[in-house]
Short mmCIF file of C-alpha atoms in Angstrom, two decimals:
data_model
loop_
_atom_site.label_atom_id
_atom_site.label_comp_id
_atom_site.label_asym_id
_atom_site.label_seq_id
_atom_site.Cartn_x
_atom_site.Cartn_y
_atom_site.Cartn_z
CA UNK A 71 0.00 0.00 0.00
CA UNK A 72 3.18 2.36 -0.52
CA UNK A 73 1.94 3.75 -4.13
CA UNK A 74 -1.32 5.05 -2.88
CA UNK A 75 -0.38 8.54 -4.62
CA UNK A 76 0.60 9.88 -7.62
CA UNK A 77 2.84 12.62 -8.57
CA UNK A 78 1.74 15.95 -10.73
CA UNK A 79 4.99 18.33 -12.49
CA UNK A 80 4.34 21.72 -13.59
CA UNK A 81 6.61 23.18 -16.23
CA UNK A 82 7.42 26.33 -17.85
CA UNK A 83 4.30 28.81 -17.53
CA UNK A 84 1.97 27.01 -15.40
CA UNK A 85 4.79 25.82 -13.04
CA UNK A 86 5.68 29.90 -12.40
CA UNK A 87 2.00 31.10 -12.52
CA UNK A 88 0.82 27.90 -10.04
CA UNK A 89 4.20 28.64 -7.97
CA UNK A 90 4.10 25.11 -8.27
CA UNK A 91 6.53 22.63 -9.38
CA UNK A 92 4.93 19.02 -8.20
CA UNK A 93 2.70 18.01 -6.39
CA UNK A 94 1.69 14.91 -4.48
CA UNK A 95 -1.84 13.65 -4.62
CA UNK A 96 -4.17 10.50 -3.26
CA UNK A 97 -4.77 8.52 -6.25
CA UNK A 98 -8.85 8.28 -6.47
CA UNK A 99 -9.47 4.64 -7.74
CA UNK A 100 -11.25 5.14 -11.47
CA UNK A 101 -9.83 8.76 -12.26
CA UNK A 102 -8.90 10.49 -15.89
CA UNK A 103 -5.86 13.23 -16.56
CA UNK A 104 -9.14 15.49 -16.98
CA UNK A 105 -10.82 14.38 -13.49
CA UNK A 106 -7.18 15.58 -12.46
CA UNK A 107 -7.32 18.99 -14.21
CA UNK A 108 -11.02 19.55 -13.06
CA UNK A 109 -10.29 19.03 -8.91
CA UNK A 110 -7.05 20.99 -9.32
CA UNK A 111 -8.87 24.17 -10.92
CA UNK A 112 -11.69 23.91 -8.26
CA UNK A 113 -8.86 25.29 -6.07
CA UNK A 114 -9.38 28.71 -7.46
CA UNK A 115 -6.75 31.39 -7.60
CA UNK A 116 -4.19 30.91 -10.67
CA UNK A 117 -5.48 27.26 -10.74
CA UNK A 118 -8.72 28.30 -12.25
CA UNK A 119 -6.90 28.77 -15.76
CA UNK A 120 -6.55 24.49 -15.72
CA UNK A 121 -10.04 24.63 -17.25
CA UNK A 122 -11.17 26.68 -20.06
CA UNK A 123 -7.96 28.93 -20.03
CA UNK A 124 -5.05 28.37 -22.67
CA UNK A 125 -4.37 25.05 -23.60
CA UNK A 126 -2.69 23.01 -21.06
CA UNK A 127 -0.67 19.17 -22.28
CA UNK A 128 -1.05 16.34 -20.48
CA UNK A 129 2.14 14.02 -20.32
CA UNK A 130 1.34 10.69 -18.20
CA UNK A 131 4.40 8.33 -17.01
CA UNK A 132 6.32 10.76 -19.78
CA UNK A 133 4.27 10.46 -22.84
CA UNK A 134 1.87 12.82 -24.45
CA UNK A 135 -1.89 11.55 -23.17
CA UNK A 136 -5.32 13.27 -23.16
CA UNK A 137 -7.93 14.02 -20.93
CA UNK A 138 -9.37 11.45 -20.79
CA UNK A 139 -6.51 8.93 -20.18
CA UNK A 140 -6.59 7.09 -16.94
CA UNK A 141 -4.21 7.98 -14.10
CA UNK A 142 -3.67 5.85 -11.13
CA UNK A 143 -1.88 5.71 -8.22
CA UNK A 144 2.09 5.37 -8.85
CA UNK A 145 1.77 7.54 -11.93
CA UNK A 146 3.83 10.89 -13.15
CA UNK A 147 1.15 13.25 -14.70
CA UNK A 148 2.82 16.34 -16.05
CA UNK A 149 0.61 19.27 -17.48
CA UNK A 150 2.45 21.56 -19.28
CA UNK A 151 1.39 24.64 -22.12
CA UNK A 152 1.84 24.07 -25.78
CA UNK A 153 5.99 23.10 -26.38
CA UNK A 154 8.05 25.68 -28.04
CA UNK A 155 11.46 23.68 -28.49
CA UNK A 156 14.13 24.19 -31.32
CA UNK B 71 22.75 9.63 -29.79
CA UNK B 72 20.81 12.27 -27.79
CA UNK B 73 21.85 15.03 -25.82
CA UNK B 74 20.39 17.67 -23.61
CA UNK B 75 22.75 19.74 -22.16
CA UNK B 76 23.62 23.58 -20.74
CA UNK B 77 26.67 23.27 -22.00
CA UNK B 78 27.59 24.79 -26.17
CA UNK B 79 28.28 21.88 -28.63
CA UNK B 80 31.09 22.02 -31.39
CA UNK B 81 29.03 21.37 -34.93
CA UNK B 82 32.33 20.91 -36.31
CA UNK B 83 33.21 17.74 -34.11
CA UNK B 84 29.42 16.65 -34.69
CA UNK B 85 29.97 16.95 -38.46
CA UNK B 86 33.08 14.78 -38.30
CA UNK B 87 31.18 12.40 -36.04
CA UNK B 88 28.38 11.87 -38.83
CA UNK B 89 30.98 12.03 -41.59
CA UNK B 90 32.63 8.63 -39.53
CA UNK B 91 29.93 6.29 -40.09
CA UNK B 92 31.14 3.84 -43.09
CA UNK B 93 31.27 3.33 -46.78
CA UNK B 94 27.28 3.57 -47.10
CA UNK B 95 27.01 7.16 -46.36
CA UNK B 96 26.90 9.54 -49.10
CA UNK B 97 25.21 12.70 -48.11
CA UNK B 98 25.23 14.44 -44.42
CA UNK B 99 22.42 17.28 -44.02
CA UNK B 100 22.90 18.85 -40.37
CA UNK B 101 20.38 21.92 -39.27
CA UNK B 102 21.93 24.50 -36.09
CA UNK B 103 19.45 26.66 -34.51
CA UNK B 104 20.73 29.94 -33.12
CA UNK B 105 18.97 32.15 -30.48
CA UNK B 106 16.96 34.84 -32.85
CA UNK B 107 15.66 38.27 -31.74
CA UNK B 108 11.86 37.15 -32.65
CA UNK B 109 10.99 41.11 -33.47
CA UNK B 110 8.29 40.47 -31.12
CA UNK B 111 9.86 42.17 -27.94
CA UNK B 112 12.48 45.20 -27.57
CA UNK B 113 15.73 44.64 -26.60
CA UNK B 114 15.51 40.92 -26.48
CA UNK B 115 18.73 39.65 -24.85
CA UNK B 116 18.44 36.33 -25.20
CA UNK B 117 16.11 33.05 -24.03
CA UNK B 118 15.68 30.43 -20.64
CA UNK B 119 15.03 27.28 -22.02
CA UNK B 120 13.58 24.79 -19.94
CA UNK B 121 12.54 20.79 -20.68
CA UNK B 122 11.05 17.68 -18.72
CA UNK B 123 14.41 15.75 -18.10
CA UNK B 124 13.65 11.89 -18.93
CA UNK B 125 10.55 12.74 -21.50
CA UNK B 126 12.55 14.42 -23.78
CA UNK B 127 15.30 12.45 -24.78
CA UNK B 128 12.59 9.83 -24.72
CA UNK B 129 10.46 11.70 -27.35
CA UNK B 130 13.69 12.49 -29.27
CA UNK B 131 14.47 8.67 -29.40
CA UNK B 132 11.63 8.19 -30.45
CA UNK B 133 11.52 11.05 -33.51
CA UNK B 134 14.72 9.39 -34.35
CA UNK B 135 13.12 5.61 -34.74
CA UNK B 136 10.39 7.21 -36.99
CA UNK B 137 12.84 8.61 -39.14
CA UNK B 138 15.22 5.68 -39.06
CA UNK B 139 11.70 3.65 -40.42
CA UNK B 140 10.54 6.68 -43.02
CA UNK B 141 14.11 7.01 -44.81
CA UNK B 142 17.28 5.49 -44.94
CA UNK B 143 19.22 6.86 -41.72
CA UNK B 144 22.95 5.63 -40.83
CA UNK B 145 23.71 7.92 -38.32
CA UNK B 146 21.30 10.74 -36.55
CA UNK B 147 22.53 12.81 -33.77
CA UNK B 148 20.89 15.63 -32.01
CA UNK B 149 21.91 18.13 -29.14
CA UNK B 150 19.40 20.94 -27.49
CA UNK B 151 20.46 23.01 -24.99
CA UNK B 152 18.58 23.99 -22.10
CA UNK B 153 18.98 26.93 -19.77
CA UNK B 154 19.87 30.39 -20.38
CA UNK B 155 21.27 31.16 -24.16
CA UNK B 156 22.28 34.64 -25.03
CA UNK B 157 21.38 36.11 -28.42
CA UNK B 158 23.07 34.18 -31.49
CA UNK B 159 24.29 30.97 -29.40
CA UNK B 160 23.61 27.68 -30.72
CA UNK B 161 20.34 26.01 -29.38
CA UNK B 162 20.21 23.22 -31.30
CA UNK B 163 21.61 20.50 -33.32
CA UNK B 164 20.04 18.21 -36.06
CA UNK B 165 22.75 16.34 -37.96
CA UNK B 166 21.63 12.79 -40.20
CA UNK B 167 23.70 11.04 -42.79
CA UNK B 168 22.29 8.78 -45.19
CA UNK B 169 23.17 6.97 -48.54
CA UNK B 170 21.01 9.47 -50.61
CA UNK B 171 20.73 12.94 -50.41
CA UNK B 172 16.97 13.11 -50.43
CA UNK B 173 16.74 11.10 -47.18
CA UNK B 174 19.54 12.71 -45.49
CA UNK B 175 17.39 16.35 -45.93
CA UNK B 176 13.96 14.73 -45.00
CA UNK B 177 14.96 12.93 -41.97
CA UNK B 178 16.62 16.30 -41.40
CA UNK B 179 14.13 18.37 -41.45
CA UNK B 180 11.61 15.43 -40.16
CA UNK B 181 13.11 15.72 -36.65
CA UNK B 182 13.43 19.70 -37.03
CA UNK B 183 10.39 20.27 -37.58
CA UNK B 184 8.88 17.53 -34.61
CA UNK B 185 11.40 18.91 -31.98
CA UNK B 186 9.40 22.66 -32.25
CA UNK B 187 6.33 21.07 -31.80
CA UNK B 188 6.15 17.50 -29.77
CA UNK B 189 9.34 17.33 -27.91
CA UNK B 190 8.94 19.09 -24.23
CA UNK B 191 11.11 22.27 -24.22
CA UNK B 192 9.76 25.87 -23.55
CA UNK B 193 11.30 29.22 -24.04
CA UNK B 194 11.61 32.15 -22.04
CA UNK B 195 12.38 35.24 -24.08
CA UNK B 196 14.64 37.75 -21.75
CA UNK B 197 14.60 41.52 -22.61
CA UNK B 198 15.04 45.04 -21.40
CA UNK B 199 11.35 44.95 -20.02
CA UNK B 200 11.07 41.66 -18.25
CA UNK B 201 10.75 38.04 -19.81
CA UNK B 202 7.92 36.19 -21.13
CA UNK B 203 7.36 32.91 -22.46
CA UNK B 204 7.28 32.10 -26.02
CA UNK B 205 3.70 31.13 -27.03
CA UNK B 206 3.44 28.43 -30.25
CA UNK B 207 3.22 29.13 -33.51
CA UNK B 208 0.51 28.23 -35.46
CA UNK B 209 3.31 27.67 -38.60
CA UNK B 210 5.15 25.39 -36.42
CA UNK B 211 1.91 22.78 -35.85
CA UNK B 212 1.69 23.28 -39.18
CA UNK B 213 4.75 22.36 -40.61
CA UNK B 214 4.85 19.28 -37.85
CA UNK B 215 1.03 17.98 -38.92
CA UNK B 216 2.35 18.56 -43.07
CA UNK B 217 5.09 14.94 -42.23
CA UNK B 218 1.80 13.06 -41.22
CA UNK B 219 0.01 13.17 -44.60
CA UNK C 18 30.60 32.54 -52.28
CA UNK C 19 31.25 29.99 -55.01
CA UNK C 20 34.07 27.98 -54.95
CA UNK C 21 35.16 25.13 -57.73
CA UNK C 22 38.21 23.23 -56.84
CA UNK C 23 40.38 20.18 -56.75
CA UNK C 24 41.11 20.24 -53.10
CA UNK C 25 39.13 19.40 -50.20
CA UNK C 26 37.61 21.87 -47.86
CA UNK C 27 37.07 21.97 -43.74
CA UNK C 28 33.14 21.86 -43.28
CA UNK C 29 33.78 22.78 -40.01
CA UNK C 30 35.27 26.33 -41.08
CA UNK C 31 32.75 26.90 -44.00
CA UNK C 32 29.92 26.35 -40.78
CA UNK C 33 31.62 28.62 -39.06
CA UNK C 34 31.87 31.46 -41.52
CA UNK C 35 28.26 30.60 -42.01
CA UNK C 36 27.54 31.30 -38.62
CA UNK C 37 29.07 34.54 -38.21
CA UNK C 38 26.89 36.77 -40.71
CA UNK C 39 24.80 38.85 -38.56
CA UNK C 40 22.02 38.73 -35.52
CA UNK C 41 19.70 38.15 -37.68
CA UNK C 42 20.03 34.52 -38.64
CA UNK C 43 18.69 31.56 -36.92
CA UNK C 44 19.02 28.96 -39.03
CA UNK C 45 21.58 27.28 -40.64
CA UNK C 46 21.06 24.15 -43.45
CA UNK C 47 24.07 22.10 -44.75
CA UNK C 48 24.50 19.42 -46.86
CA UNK C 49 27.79 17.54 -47.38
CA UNK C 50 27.99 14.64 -50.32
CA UNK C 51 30.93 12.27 -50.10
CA UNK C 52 31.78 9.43 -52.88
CA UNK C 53 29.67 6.44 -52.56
CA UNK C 54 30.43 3.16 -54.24
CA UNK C 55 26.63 3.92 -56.39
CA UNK C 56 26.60 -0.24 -56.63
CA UNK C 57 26.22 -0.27 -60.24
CA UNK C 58 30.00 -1.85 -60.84
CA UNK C 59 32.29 -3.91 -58.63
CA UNK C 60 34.76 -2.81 -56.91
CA UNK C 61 35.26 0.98 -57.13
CA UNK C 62 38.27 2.75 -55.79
CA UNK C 63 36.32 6.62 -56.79
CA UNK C 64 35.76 9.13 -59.11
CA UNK C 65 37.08 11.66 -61.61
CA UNK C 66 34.99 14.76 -61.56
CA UNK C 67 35.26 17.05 -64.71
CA UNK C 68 33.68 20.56 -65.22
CA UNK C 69 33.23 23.25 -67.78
CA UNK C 70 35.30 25.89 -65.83
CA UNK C 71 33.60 29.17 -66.07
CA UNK C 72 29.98 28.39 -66.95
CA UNK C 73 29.69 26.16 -63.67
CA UNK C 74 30.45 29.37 -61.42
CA UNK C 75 27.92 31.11 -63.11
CA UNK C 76 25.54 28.27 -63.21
CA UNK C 77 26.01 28.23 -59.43
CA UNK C 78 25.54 31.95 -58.86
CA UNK C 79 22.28 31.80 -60.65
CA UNK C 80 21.23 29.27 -58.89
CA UNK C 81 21.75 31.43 -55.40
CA UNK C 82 19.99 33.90 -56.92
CA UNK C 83 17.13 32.29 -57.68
CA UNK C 84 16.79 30.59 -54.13
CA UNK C 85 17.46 34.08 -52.62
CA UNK C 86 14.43 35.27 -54.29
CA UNK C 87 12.46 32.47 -53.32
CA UNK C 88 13.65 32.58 -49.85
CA UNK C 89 14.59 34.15 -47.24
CA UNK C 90 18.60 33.70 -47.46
CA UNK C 91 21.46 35.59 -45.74
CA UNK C 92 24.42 33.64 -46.91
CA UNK C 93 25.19 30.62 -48.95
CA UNK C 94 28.04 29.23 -49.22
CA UNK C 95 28.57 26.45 -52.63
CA UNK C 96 31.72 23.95 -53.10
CA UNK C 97 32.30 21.85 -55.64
CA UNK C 98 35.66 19.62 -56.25
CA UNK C 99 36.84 18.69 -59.06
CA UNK C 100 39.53 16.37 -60.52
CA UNK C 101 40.10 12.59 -58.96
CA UNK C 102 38.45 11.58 -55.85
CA UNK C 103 38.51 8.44 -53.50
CA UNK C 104 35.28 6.92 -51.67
CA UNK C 105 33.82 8.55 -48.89
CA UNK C 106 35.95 12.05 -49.79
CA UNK C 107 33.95 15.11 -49.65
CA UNK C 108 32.82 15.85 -53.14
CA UNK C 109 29.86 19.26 -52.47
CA UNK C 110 29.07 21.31 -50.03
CA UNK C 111 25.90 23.90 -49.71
CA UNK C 112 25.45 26.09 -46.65
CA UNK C 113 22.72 28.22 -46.58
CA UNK C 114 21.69 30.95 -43.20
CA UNK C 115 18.42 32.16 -42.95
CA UNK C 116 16.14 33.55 -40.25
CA UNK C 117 13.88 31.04 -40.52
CA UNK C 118 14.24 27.05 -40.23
CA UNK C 119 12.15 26.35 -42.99
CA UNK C 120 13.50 29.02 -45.40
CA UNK C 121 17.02 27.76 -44.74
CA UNK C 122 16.47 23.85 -45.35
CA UNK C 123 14.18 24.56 -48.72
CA UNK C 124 17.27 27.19 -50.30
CA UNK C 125 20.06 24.32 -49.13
CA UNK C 126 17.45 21.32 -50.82
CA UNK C 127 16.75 23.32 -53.87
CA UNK C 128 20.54 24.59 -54.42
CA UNK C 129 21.49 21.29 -54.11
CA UNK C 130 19.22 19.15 -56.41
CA UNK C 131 19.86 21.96 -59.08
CA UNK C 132 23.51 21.56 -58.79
CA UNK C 133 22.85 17.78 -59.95
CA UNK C 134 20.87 18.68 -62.75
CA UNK C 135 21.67 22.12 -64.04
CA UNK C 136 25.40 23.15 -63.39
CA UNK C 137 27.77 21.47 -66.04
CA UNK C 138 29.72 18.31 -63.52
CA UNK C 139 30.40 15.11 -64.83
CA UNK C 140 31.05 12.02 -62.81
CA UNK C 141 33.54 9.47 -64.39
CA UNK C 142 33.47 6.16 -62.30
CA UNK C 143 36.64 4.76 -61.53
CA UNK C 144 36.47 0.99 -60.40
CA UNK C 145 38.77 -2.30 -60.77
CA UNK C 146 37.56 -2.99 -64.31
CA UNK C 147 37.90 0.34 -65.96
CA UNK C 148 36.48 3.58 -65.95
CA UNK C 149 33.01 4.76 -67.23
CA UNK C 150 30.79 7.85 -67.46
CA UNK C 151 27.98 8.27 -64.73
CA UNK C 152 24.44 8.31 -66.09
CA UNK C 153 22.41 10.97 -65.47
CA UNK C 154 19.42 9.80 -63.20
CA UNK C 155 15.77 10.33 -64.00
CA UNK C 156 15.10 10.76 -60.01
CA UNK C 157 17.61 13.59 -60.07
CA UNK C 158 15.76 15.54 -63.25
CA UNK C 159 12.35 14.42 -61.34
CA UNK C 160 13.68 16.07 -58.06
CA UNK C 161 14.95 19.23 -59.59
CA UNK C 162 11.93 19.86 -61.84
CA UNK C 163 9.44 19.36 -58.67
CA UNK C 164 10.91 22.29 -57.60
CA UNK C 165 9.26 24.31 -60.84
CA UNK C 166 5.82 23.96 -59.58
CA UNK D 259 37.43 40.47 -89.99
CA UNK D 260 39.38 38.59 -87.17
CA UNK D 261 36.32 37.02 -85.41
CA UNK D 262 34.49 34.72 -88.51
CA UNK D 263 35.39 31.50 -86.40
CA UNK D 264 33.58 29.73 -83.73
CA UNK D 265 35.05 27.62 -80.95
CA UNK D 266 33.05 24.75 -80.25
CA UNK D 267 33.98 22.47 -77.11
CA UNK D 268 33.31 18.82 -75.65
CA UNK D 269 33.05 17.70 -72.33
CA UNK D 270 33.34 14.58 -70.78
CA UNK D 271 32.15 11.44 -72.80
CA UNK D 272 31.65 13.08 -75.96
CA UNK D 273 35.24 14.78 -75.69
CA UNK D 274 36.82 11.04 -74.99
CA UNK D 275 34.88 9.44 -77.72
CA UNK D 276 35.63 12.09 -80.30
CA UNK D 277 39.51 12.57 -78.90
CA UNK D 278 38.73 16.40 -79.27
CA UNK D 279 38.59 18.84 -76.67
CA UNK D 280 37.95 22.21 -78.92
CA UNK D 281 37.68 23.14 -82.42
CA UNK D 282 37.78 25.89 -84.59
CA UNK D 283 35.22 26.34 -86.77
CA UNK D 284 34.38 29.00 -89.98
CA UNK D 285 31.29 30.98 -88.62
CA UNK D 286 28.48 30.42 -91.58
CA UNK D 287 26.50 32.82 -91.21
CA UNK D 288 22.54 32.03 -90.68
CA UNK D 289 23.45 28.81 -88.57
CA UNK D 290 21.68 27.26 -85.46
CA UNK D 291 23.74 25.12 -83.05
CA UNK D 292 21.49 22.02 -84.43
CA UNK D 293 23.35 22.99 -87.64
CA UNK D 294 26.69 22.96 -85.98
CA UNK D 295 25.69 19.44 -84.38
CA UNK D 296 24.37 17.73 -87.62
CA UNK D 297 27.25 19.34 -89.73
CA UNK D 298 29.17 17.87 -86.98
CA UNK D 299 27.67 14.63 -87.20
CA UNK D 300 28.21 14.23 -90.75
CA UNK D 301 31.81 13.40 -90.50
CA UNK D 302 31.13 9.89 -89.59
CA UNK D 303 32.89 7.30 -87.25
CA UNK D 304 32.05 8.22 -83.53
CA UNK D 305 31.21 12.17 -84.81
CA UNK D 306 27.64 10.46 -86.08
CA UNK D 307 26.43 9.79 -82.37
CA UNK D 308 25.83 13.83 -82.23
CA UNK D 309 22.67 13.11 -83.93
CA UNK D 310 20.43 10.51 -83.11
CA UNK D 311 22.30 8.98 -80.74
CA UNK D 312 22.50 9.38 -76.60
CA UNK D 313 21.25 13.29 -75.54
CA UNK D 314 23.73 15.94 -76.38
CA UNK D 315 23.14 19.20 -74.30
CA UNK D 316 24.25 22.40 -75.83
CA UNK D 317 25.56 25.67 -74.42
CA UNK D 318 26.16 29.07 -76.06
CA UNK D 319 28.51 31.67 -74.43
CA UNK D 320 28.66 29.40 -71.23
CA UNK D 321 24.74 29.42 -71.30
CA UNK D 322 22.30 26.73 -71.90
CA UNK D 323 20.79 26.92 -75.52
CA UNK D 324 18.56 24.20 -77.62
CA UNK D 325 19.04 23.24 -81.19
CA UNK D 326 17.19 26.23 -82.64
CA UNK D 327 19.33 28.58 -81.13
CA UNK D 328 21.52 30.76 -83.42
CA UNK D 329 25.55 30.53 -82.99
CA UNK D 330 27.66 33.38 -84.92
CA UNK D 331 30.71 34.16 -85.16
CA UNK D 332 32.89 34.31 -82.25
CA UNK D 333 30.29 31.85 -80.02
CA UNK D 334 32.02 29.51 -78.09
CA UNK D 335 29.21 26.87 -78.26
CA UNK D 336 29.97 23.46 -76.22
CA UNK D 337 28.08 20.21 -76.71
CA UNK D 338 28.29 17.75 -73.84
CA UNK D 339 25.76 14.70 -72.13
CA UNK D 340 23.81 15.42 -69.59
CA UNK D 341 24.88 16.89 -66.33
CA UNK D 342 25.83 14.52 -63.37
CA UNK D 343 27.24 16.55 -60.48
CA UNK D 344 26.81 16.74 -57.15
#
């Protein structure tokens, strides 16, 4: 019962604007990347823009994923804006 | 072979590198990014540039594997740098030698063009008046989406 | 700059010079051919490379105007060796900087497919059972005509 | 009156085949280089491959020029196969 969590990264933009870099969480049995995004806006405040502001990426276990991806406990979810690499 | 590093990179040793990799190889296209003043901002000094350590050189690897499958690929190496760059400092390196010239430039530009718009880097323009990050460009998702046709 | 010649050249210094022409470049697109065995003939030791001095350069120039009208280009940089040359020697080079990524790979690509159809080179294959005259390739005319659409 | 010749040159297969690198030529006066070529050709032996046989590009004045282009005196005109650089 040691991986009853998961962990959430913040990078670039919503890492400053959150003053958040990770996070650790209760994993909530059947949950989704959105379910995720949804609780963590409810928190108001700079969290707010999670929903309905700019886009925001969802990497799970360090690959690209989508809302509605499942996320359970153990699991790296990283949201992230839109990359701008090269 | 991947790298993601602070640190400058010497395109001349990477060229040499490429040029190395046997009697099959007849054409080496290599692409170097420098840090641009975008016009959008005054006084732009240079760029932060930050990634997710692990994901990228696994989405790299990756971009590499889908070119190696696409076109004929002996040898593909690519460096980004990460932190802060000051104006006209090397960012980033694409290098790819192949038997034929055609796949040397597409693989090329096949892993230029996916680095700006999958791989997870962000920049941070600094200028006289603060810093801000660097939004996408439509062009870029673009040019990425065009390889998937 | 246009250069024809029998010797060979540093890539690393013609990058370099690249590099160093002004703040407002951010891209920079090379492409290197070396002497393949083309696997058409046993055993070949390389190839004699013979040009019509004069009307090449000004082939070449032409053909860095053109792509500097079509694109955004702030420097190119064209070698081309003649004379004998051994597998896996440098025979081209094309360096093209340009503000933009996509400007700078399309003026290296295009340079570099018209060199292979439009500026006046022949290839003489040298091997262990004689010597013969390179055909001209119907992929290279089909690559450098796509560009004419 | 010095300049009623024409130089016409060879490059690469055709010069080995026909053992000539350059010729001087009398400049006759309403000619085309498709002329020159079957002129050319009409000597025979390997010379009769500049008709008919494999491609032969042409170039006036260092320039690229077709059959129906004019040569006059003092062209250098240059027949060669097709290009295979890079």
């Amino acid at each position: 019962m040691t991986e009853q969590t998961l962990t959430v990264r913040f990078f670039a933009r919503l890492r400053e604007e959150l003053g958040t870099e990770q996070l650790t969480l209760p994993a909530d049995g059947e949950q989704t990347a959105g379910d995720l995004l949804a609780a963590l806006a409810s928190r108001g405040g700079p969290w707010a823009q999670l929903q309905g502001g700019q886009p925001v990426m969802i990497a799970i276990n360090q690959a690209m994923a989508k809302p509605g991806s499942p996320v359970k406990a153990g699991d790296e979810v990283a949201f992230f804006p839109p990359v701008t690499g090269g | 072979m991947i790298s993601v590093q602070t640190e400058d990179f010497d395109a001349a040793a990477e060229y040499a590198a490429l040029r190395d990799s046997g009697a099959g190889t007849g054409a080496i296209a290599t692409f170097t990014g420098l840090v641009r003043d975008s016009g959008d901002t005054q006084g732009v000094s240079g760029l932060f540039l930050e990634h997710y350590p692990g994901m990228t050189e696994q989405m790299i690897a990756g971009l590499i594997e889908e070119a190696s499958r696409r076109w004929d690929v002996r040898k593909a190496r690519v460096i980004h740098r990460v932190g802060e760059l000051l104006l006209q400092e090397q960012i980033v390196f694409v290098g790819v030698c192949s038997a034929h010239r055609a796949d040397a430039f597409s693989a090329c530009e096949f892993i230029m063009d996916a680095l700006k718009t999958s791989a997870p880097f962000w920049k941070k323009e600094l200028s006289e008046s603060g810093e801000h990050w660097v939004e996408q460009k439509a062009s870029d998702v673009a040019r990425g989406e065009a390889w998937n046709t």
